PDB file of C-alpha atoms and ligand atoms in Angstrom:
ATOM      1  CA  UNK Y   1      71.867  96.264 -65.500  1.00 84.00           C
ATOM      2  CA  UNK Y   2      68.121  97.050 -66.022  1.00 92.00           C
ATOM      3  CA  UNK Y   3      67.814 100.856 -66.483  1.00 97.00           C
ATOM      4  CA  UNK Y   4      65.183 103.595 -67.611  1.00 98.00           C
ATOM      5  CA  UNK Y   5      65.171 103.753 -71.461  1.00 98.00           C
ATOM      6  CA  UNK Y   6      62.638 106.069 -73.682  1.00 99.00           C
ATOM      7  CA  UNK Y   7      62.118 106.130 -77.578  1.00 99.00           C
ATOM      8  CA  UNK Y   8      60.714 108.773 -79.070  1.00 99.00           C
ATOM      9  CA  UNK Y   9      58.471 107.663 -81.840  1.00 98.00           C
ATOM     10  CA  UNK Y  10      58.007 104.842 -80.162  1.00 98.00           C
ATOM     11  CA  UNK Y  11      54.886 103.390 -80.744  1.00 98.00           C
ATOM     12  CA  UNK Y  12      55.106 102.282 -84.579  1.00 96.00           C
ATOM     13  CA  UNK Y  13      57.954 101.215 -86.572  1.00 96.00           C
ATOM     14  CA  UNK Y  14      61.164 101.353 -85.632  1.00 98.00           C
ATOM     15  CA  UNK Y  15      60.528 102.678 -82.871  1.00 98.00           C
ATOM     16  CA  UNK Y  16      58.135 100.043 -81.755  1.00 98.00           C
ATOM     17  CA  UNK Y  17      60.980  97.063 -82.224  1.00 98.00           C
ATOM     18  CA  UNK Y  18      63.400  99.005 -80.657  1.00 98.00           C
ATOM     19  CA  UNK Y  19      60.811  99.381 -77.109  1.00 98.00           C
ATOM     20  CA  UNK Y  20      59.954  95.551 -77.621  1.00 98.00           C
ATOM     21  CA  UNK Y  21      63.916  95.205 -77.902  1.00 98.00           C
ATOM     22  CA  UNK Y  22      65.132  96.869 -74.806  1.00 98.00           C
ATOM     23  CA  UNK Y  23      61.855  95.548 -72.376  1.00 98.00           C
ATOM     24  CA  UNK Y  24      63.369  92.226 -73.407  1.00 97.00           C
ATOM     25  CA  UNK Y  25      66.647  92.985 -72.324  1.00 96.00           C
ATOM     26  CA  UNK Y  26      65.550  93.914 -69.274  1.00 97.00           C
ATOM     27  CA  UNK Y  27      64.978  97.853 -68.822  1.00 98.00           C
ATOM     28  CA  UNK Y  28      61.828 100.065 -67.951  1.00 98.00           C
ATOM     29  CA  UNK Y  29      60.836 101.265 -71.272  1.00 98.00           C
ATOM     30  CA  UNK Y  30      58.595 103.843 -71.897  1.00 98.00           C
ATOM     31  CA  UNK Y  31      57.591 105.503 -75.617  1.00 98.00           C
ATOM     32  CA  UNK Y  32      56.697 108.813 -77.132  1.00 98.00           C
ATOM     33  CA  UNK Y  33      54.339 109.750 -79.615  1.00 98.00           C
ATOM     34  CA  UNK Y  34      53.386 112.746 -81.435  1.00 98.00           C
ATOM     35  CA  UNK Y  35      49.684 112.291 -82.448  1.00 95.00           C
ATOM     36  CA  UNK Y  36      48.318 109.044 -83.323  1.00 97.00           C
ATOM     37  CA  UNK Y  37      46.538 107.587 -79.783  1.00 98.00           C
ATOM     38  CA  UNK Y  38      44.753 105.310 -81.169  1.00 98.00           C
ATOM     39  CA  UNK Y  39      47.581 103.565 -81.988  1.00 98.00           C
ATOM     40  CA  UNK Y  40      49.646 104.147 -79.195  1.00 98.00           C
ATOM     41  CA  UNK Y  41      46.475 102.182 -77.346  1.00 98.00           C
ATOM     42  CA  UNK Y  42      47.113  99.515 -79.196  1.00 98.00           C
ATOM     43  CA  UNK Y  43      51.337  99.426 -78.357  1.00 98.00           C
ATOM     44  CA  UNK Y  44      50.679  99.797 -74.517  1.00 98.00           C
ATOM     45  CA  UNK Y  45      47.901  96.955 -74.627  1.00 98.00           C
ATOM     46  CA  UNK Y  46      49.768  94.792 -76.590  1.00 98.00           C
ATOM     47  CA  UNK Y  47      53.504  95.392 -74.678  1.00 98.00           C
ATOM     48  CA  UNK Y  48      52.684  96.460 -71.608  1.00 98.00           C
ATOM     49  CA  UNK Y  49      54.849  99.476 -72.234  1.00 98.00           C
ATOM     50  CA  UNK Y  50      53.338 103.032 -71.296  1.00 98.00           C
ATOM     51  CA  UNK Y  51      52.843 105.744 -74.142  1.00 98.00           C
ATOM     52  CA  UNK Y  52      53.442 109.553 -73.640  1.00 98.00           C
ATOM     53  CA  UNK Y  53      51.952 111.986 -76.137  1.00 98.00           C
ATOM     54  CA  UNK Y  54      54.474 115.453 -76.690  1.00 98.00           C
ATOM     55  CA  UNK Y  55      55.883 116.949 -79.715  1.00 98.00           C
ATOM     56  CA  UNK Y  56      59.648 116.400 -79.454  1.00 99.00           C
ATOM     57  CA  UNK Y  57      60.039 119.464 -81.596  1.00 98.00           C
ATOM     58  CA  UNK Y  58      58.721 121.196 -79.177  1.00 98.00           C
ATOM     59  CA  UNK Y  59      61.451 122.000 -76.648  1.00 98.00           C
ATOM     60  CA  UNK Y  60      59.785 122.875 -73.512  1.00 98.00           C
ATOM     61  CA  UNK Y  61      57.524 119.400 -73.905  1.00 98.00           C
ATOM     62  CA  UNK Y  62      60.395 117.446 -73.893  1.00 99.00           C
ATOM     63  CA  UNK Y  63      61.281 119.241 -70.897  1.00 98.00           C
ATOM     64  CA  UNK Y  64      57.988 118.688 -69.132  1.00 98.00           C
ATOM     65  CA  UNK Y  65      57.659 115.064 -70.807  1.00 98.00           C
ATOM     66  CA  UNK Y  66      60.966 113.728 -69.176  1.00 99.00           C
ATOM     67  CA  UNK Y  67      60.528 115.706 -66.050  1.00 98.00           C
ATOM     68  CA  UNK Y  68      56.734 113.529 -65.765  1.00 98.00           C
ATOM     69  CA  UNK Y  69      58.758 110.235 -66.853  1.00 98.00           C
ATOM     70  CA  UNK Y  70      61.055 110.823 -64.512  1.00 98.00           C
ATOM     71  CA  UNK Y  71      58.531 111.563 -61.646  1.00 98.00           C
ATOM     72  CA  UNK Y  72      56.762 108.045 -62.519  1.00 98.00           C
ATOM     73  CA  UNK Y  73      59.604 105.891 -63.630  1.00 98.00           C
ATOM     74  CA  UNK Y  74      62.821 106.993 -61.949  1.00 98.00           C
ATOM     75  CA  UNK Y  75      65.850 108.586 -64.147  1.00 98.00           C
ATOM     76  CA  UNK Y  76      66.346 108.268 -67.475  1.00 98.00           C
ATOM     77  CA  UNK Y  77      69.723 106.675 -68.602  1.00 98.00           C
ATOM     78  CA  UNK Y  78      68.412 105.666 -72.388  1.00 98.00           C
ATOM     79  CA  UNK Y  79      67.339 107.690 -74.902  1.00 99.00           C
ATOM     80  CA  UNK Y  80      66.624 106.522 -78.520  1.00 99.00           C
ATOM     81  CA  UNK Y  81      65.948 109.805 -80.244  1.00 99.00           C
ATOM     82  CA  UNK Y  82      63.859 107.773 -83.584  1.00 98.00           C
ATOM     83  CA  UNK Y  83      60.619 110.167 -83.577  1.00 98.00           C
ATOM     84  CA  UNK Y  84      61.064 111.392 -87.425  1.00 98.00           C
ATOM     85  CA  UNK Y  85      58.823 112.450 -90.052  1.00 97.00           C
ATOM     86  CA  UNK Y  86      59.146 113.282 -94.226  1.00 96.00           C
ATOM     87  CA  UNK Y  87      57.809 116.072 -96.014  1.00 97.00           C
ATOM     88  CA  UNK Y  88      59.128 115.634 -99.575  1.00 96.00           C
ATOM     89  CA  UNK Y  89      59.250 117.604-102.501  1.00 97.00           C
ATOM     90  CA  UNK Y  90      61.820 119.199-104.810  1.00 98.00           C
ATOM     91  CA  UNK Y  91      63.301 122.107-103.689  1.00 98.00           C
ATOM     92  CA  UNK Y  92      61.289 124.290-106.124  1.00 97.00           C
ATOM     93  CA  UNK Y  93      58.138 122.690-105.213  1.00 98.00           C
ATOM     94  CA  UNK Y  94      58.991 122.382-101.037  1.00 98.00           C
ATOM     95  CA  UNK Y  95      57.621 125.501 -98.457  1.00 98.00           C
ATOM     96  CA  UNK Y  96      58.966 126.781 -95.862  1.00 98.00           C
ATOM     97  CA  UNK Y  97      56.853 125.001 -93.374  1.00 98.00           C
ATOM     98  CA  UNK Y  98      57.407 121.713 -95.137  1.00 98.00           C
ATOM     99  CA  UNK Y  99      61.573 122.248 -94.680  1.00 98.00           C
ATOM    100  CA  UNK Y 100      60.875 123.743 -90.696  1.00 98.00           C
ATOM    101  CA  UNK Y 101      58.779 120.750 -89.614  1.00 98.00           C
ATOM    102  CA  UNK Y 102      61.402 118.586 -90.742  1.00 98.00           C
ATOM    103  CA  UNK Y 103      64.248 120.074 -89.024  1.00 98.00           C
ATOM    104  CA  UNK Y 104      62.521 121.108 -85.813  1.00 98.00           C
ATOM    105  CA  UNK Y 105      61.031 117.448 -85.379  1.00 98.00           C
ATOM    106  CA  UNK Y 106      63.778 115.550 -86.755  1.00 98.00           C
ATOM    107  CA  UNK Y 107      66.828 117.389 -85.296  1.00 98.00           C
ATOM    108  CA  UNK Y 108      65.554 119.692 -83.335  1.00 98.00           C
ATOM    109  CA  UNK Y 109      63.933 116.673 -81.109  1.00 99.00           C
ATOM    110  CA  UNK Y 110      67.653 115.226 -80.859  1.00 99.00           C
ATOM    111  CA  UNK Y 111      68.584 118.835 -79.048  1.00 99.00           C
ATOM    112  CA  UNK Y 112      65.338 118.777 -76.989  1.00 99.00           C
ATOM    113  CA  UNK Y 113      65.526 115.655 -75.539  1.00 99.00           C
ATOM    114  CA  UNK Y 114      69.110 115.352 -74.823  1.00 99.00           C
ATOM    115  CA  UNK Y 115      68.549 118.930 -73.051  1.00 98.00           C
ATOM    116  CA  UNK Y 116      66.413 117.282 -70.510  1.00 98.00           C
ATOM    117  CA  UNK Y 117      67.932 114.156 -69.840  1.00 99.00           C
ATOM    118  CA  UNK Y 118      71.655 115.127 -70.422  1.00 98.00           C
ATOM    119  CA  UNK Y 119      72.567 116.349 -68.017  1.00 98.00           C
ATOM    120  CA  UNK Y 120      71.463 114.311 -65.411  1.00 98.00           C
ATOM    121  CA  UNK Y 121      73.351 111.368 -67.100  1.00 98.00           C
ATOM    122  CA  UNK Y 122      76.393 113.340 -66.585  1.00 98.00           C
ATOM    123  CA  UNK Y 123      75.565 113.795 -62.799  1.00 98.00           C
ATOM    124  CA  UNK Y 124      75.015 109.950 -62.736  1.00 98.00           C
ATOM    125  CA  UNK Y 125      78.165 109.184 -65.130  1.00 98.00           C
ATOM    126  CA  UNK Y 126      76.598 106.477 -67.341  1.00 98.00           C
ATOM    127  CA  UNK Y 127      73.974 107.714 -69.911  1.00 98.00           C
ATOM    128  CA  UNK Y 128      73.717 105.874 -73.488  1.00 98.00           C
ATOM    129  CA  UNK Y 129      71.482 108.324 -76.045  1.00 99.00           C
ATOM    130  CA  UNK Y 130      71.354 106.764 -79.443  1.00 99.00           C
ATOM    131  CA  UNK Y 131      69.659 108.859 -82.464  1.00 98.00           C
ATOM    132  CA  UNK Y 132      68.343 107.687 -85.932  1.00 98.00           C
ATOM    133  CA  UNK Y 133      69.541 109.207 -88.601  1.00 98.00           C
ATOM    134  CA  UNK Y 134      69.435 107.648 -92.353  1.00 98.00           C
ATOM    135  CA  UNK Y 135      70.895 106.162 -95.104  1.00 97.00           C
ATOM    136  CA  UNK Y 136      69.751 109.696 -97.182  1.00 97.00           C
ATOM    137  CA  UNK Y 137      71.590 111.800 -94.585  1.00 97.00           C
ATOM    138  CA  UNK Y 138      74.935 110.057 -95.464  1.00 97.00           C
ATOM    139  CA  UNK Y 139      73.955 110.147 -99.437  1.00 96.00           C
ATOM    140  CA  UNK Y 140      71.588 112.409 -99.756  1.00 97.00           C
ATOM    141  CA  UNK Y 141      68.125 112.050-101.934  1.00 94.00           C
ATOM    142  CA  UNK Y 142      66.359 113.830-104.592  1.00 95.00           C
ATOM    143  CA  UNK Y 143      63.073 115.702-103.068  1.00 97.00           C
ATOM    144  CA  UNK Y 144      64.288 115.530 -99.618  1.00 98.00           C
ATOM    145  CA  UNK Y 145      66.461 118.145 -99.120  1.00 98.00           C
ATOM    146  CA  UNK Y 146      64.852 119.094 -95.878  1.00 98.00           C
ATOM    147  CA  UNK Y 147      65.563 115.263 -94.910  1.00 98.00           C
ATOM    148  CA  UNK Y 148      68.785 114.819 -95.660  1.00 98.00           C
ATOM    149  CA  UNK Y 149      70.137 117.930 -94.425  1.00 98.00           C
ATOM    150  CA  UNK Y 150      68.138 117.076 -90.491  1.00 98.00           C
ATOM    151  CA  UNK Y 151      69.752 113.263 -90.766  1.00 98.00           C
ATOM    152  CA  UNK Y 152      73.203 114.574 -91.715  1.00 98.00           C
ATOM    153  CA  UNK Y 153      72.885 117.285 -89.027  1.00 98.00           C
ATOM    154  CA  UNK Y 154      71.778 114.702 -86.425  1.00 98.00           C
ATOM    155  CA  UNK Y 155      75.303 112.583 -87.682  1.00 92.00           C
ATOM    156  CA  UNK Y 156      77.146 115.896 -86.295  1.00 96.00           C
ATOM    157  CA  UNK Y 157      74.782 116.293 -83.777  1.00 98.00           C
ATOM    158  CA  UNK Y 158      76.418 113.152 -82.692  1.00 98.00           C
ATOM    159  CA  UNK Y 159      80.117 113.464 -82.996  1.00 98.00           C
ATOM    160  CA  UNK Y 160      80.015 116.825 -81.258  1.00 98.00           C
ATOM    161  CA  UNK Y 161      77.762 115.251 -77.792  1.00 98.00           C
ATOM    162  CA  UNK Y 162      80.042 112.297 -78.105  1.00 98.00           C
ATOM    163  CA  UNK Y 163      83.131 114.433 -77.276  1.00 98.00           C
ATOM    164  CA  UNK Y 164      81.177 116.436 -74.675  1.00 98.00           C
ATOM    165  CA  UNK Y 165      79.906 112.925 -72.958  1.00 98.00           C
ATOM    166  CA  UNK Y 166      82.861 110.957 -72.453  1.00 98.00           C
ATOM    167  CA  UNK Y 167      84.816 111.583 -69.868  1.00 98.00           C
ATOM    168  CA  UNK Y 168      81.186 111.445 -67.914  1.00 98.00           C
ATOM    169  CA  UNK Y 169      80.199 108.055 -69.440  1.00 97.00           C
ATOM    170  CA  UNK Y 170      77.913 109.069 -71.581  1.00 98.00           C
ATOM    171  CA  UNK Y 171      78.264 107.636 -75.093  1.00 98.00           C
ATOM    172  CA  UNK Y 172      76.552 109.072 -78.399  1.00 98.00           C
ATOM    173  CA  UNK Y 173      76.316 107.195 -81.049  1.00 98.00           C
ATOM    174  CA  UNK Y 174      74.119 107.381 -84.534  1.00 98.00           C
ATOM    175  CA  UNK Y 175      72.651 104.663 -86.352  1.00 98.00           C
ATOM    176  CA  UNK Y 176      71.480 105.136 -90.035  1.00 98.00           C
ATOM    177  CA  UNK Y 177      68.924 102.830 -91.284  1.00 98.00           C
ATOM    178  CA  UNK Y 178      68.771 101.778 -94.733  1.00 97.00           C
ATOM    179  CA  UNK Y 179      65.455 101.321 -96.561  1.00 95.00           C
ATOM    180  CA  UNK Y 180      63.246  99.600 -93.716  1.00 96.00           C
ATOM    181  CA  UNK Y 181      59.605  98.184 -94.209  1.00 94.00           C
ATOM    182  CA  UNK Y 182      57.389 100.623 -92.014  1.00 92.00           C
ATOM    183  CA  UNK Y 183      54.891 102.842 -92.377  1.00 88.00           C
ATOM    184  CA  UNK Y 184      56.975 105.741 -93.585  1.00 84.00           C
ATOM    185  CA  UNK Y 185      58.442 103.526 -96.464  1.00 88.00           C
ATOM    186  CA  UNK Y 186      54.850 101.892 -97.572  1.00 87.00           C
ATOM    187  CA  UNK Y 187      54.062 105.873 -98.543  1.00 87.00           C
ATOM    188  CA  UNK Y 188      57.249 105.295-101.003  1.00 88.00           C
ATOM    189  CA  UNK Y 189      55.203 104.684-104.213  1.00 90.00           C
ATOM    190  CA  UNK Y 190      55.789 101.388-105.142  1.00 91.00           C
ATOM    191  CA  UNK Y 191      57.504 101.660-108.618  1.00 92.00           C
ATOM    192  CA  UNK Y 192      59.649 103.872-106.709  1.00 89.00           C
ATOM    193  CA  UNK Y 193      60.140 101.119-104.059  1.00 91.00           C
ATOM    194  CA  UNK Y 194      61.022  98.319-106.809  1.00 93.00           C
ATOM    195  CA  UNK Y 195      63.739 100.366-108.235  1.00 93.00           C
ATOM    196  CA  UNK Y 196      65.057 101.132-104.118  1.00 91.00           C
ATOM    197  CA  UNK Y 197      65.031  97.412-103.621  1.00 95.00           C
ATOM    198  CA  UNK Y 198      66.807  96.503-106.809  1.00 96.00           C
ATOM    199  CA  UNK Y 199      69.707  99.016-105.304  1.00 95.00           C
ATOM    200  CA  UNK Y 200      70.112  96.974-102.103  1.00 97.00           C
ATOM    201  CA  UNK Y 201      72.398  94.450-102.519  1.00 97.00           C
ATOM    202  CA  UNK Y 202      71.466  91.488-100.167  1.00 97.00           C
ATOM    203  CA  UNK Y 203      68.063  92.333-102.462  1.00 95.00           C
ATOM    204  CA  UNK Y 204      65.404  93.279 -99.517  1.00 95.00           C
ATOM    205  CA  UNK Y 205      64.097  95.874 -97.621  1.00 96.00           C
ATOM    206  CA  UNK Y 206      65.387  95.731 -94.027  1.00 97.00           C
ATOM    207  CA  UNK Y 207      63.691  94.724 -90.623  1.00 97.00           C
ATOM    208  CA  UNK Y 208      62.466  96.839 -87.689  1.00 98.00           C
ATOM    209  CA  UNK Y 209      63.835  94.573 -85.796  1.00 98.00           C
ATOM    210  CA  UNK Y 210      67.232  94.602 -86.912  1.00 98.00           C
ATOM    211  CA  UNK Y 211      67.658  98.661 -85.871  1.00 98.00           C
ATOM    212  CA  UNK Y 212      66.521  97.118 -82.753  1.00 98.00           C
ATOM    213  CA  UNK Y 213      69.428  94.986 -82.582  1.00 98.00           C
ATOM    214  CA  UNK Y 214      71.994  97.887 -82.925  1.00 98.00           C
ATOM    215  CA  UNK Y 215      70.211  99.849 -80.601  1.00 98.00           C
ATOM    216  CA  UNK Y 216      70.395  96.873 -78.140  1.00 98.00           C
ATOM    217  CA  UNK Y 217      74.357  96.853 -78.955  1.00 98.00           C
ATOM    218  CA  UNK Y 218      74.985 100.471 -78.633  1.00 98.00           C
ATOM    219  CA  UNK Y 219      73.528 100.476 -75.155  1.00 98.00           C
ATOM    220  CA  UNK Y 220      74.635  97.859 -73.265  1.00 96.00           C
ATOM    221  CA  UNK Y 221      77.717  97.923 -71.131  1.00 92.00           C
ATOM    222  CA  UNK Y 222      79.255  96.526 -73.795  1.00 93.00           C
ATOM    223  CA  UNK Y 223      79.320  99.119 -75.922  1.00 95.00           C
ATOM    224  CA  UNK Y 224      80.644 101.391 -73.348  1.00 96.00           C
ATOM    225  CA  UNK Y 225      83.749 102.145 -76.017  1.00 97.00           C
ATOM    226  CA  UNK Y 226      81.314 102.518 -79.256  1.00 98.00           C
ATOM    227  CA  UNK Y 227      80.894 106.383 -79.056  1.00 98.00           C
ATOM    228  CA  UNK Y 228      80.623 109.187 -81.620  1.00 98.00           C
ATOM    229  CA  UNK Y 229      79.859 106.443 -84.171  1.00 98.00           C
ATOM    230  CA  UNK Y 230      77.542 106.103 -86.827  1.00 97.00           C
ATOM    231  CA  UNK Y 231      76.246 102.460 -87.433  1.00 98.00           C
ATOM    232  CA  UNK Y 232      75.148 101.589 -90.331  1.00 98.00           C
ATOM    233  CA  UNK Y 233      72.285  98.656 -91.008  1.00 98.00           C
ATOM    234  CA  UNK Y 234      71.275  98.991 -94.621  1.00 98.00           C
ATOM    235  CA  UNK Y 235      72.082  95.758 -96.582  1.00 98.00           C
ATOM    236  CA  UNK Y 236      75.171  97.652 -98.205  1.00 98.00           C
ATOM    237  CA  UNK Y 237      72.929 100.058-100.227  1.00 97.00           C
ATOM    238  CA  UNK Y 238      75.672 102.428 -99.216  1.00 96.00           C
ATOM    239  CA  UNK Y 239      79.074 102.217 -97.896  1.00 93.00           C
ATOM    240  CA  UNK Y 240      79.788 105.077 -95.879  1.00 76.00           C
TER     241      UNK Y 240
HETATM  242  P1  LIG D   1      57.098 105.784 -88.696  1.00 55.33           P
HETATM  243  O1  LIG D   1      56.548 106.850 -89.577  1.00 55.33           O
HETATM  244  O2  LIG D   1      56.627 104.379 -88.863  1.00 55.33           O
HETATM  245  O3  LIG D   1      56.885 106.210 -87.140  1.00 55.33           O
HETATM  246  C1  LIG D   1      57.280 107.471 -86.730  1.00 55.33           C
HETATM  247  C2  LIG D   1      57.120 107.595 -85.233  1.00 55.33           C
HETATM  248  O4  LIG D   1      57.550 108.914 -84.863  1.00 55.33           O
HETATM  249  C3  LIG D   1      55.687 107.468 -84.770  1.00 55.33           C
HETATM  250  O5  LIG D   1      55.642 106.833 -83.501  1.00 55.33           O
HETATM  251  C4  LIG D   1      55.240 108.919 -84.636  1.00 55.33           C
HETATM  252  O6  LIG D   1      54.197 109.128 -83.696  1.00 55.33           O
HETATM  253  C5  LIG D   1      56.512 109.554 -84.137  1.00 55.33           C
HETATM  254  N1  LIG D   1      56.525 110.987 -84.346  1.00 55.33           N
HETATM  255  C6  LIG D   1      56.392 111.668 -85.510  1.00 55.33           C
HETATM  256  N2  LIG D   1      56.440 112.989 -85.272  1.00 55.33           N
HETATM  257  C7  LIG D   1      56.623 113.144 -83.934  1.00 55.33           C
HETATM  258  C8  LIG D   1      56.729 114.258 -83.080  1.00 55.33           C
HETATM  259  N3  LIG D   1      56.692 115.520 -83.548  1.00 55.33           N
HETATM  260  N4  LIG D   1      56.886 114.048 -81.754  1.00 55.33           N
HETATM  261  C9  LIG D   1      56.930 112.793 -81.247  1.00 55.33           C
HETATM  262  N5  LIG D   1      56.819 111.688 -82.019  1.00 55.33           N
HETATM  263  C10 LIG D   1      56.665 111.868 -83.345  1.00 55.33           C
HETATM  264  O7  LIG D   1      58.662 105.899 -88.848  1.00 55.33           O
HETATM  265  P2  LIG D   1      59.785 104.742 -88.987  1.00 55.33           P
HETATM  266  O8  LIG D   1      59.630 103.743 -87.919  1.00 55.33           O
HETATM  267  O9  LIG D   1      59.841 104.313 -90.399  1.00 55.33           O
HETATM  268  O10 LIG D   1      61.095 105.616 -88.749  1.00 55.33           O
HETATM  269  C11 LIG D   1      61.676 105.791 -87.466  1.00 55.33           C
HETATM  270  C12 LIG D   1      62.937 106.628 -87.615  1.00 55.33           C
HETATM  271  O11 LIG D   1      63.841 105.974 -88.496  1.00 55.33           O
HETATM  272  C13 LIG D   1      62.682 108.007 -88.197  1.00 55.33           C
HETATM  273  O12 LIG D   1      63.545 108.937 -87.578  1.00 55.33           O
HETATM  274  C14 LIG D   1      63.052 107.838 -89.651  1.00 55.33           C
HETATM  275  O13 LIG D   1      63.439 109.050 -90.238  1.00 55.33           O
HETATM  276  C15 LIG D   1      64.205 106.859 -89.535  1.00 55.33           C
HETATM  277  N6  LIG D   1      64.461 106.101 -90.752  1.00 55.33           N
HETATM  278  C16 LIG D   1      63.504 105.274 -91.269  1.00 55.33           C
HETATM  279  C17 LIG D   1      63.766 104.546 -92.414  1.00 55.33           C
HETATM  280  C18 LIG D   1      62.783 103.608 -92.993  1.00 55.33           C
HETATM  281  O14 LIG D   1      63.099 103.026 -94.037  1.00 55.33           O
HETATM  282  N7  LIG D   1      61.622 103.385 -92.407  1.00 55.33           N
HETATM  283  C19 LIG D   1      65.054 104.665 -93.100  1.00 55.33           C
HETATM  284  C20 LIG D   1      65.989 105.543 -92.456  1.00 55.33           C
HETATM  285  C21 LIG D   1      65.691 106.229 -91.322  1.00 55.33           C
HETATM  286  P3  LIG D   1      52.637 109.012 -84.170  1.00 55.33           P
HETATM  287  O15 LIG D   1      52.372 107.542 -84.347  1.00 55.33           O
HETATM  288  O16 LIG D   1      51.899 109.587 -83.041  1.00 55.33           O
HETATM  289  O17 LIG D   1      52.513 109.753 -85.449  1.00 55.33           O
END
């Protein structure tokens, strides 16, 4: 059934396969973004799929964002919370700011958005909110304590909306990419990279396209039993 679906961070990435992904099953897809226009431009020329600038860290924006999708688009039933960002460093080395933009954006946005379309999924009793989390939540990773500690909150984050969601129809489920060739990995410096790809063992980075895929799994009717669980694509790198 074709439904309302929105990703947040959804213009690049990720993100951006996981849109293209869902249009082609059939729903209304619409993205967030958090800065970069000129590049959400270039998404809604080339998919047809309408952009919305707000910072999902910011709670009341999310409020006001859905509340406009809504308006223009009818209710939301879909949400792919993937908006994330890095700020890296050793602890010794990392700021406050740097470890508070992190956690506000990353799992803070997972809290604002499900605030505002929630419970209305509940009223409706079918909802399907899936949110990215990563590989270095479940294992953690040297400089990005900030990071890992938002992912592995956002794998709670999960469980706990998953047991609030079921009897309603509402499923919550995680998925946590492995090492996946975007944007945010090409700023991995690239001896860093070669030793991260000699660690995956089917001996590649991963595909966009194939978080897409999981995404496409996790909300379908199909996958109307899958909740509270944490998929993960990463080409065994880690075996959780
Ligand atoms: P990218 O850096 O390529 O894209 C990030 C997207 O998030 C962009 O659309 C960006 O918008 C948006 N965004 C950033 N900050 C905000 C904000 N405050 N509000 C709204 N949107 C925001 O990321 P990836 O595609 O690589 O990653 C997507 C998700 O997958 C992230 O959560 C990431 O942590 C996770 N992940 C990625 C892995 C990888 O290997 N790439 C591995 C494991 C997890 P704008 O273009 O406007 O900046």
């Amino acid at each position: 059934m074709a439904r309302v679906a929105i990703v947040t961070g959804g213009t690049r990435g990720i993100g951006e396969a996981i849109c293209q992904r869902l249009k082609r099953q059939g729903h209304t897809v619409v993205a967030n973004f958090g800065g970069d226009e000129e590049k959400a431009k270039i998404f809604t020329n080339e998919t047809g799929i309408p952009a919305y600038k707000w910072d999902v860290g910011d709670h009341q924006a999310c409020l006001d964002g859905c509340e406009r999708v809504e308006a223009e688009h009818g209710p939301i039933d879909i949400v792919i919370n993937n908006a994330g960002i890095t700020r890296d460093g050793t602890l010794h080395k990392m700021s406050f700011d740097d470890w508070n933009d992190v956690m506000r954006v990353n799992l803070g946005g997972c809290f604002n958005m499900a605030k505002a379309t929630f419970p209305g999924m509940r009223e409706r009793s079918w909802g399907r909110i899936v949110n990215i989390g990563s590989i270095n939540g479940q294992a953690g990773q040297y400089g990005q304590v900030n990071y890992a500690a938002a992912k592995s909150g956002i794998h709670g984050f999960t469980k706990a909306l998953a047991q609030e969601g079921a009897k309603f129809g509402v499923t919550v489920n995680a998925i946590a990419p492995g090492y996946i060739d975007t944007d945010m990995v090409a700023a991995v410096p690239e001896p860093v990279l070669q030793k991260i790809v000699a660690k995956i063992p089917v001996g590649r980075l991963g595909h966009a396209e194939e978080i897409a895929r999981g995404v496409a799994f996790l909300t379908s009717d199909n996958g109307g039993f899958v909740t509270g669980s944490t998929m993960s694509i990463n080409g065994g790198q880690h075996m959780y």
